Coordinates of N, CA and C in Angstrom, one line a residue:
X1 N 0.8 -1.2 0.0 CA 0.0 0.0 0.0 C 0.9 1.2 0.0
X2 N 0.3 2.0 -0.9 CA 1.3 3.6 -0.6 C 0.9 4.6 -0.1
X3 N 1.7 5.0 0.6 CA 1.1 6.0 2.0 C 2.0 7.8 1.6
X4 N 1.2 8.5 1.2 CA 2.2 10.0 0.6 C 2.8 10.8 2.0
X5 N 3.1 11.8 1.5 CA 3.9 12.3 2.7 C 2.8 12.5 4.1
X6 N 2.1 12.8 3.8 CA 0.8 13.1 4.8 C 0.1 12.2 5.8
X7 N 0.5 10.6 5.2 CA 0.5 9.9 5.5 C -1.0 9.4 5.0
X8 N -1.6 10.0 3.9 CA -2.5 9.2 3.4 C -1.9 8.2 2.7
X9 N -3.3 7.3 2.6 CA -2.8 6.1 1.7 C -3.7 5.9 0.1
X10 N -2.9 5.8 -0.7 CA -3.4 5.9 -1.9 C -4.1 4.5 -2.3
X11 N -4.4 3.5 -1.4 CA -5.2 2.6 -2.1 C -5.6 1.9 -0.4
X12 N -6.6 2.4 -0.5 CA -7.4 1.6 0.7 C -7.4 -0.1 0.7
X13 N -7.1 -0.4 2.0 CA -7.3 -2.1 2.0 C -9.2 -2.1 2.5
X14 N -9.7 -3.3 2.1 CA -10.7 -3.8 2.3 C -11.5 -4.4 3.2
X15 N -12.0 -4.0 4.0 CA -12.4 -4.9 5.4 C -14.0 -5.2 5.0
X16 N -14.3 -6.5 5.4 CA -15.3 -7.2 4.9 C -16.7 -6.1 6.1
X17 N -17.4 -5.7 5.2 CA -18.7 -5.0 5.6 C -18.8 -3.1 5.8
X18 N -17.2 -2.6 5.7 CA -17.1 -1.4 5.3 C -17.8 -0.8 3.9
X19 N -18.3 -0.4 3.4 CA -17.9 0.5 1.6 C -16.4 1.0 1.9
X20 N -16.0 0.8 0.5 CA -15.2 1.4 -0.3 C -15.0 2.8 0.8
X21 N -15.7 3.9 0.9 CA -15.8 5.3 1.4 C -14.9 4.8 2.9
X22 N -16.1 3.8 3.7 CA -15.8 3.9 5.2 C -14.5 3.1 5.0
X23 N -14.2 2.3 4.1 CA -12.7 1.6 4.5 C -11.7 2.8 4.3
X24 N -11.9 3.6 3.2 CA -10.2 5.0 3.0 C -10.8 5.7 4.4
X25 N -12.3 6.3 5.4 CA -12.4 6.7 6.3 C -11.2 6.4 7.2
X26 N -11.8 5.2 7.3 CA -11.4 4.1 8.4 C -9.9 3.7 8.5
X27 N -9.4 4.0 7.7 CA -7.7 4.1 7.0 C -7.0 5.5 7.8
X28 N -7.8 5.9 7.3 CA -7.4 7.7 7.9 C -7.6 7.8 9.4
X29 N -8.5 7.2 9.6 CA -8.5 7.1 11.2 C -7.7 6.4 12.2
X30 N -7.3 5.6 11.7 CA -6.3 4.7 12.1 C -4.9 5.4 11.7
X31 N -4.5 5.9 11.0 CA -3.3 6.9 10.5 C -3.2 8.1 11.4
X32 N -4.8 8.4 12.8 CA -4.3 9.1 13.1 C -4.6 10.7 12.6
X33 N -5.3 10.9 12.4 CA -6.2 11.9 11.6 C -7.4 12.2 11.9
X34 N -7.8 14.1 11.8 CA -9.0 14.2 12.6 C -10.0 14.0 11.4
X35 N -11.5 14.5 11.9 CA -12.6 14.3 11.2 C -12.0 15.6 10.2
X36 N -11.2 16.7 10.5 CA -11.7 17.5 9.2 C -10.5 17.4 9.0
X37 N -9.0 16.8 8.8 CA -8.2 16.5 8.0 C -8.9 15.4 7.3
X38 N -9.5 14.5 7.6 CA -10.4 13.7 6.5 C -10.8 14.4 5.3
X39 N -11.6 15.3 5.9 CA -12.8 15.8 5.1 C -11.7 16.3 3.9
X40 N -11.0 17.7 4.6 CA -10.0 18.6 3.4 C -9.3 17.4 2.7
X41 N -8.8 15.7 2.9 CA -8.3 14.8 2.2 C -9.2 14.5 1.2
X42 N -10.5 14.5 1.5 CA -11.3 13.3 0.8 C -12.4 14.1 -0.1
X43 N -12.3 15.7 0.2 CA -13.3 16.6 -0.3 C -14.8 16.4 -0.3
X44 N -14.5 15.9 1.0 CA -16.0 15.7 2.0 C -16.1 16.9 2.4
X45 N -17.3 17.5 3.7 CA -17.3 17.9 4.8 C -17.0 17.1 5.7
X46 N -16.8 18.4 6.7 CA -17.0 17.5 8.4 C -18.2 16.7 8.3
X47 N -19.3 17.1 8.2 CA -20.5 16.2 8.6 C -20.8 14.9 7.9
X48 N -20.7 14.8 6.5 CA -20.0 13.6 5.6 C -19.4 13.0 6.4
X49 N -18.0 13.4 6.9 CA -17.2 12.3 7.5 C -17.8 11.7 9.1
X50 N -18.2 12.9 9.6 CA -18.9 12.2 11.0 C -19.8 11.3 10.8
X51 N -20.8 11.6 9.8 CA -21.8 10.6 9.1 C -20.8 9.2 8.9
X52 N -19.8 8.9 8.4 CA -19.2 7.8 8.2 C -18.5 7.5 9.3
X53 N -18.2 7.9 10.1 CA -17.8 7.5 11.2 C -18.8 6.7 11.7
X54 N -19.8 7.6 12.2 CA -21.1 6.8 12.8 C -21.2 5.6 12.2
X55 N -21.4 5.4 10.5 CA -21.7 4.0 10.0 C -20.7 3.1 10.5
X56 N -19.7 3.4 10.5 CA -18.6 2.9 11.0 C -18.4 2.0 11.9
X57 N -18.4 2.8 13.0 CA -18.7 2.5 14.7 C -20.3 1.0 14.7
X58 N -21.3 1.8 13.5 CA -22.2 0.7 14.1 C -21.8 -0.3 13.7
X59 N -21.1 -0.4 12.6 CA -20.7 -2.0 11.5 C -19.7 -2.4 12.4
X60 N -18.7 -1.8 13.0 CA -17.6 -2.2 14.1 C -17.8 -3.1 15.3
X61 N -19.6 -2.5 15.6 CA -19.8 -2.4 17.0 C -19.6 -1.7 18.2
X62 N -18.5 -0.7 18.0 CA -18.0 -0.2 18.5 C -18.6 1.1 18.9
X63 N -18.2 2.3 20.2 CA -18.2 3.4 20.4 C -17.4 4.5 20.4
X64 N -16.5 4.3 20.1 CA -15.2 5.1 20.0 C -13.9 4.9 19.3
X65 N -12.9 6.1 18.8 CA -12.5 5.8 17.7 C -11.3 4.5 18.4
X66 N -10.6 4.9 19.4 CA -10.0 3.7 19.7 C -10.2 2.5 19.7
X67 N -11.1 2.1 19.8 CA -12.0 0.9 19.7 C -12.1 0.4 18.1
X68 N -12.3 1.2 18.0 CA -12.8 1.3 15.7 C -11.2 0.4 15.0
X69 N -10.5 1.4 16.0 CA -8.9 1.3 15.7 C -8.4 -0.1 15.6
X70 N -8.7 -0.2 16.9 CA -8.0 -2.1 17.1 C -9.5 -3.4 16.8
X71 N -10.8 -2.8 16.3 CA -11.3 -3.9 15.5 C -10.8 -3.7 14.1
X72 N -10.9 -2.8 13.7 CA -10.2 -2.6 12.4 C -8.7 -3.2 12.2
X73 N -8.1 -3.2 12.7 CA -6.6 -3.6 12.5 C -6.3 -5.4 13.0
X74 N -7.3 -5.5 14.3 CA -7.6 -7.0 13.5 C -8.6 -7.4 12.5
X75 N -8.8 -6.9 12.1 CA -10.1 -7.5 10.9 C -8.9 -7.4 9.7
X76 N -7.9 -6.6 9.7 CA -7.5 -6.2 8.1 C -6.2 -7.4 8.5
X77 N -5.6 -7.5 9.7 CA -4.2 -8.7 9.9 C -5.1 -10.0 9.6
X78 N -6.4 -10.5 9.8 CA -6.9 -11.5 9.5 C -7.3 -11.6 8.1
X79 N -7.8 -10.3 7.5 CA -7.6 -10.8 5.9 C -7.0 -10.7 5.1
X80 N -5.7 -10.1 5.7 CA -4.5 -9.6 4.5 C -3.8 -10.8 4.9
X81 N -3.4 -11.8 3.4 CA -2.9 -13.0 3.3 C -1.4 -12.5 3.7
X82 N -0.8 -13.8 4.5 CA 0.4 -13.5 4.9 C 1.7 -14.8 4.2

């Protein structure tokens, strides 16, 4: 995956039940990134991206981004073939 100076990443990995949208979200969030450095990356709004957060969090199960963080990062070490 390539990640530019900013530390966005130019090709989203896949997590089974995200969209396409909430997985580059969800990427960015885990990289560490607020809701409106998202938005200015992704040429969302803030509210767009809190809206996907939200989806997020419910597909996660989760309440919070740290939480989002470490289901996400095992969901992506269990389907990224090793």
């Amino acid at each position: 995956m390539r990640v530019d100076d900013a530390g966005f990443s130019a090709e989203p990995r896949v997590v089974t039940g995200l969209s396409r949208r909430e997985t580059e979200v969800m990427e960015l969030i885990a990289n560490g990134h607020s809701n409106g450095e998202i938005a200015r990356h992704l040429f969302l709004s803030e509210k767009t991206v809190k809206n996907h957060v939200n989806r997020i969090y419910a597909k996660l199960g989760v309440d919070s981004r740290v939480t989002a963080i470490d289901v996400w990062l095992e969901q992506v070490s269990r389907d990224t073939p090793h």
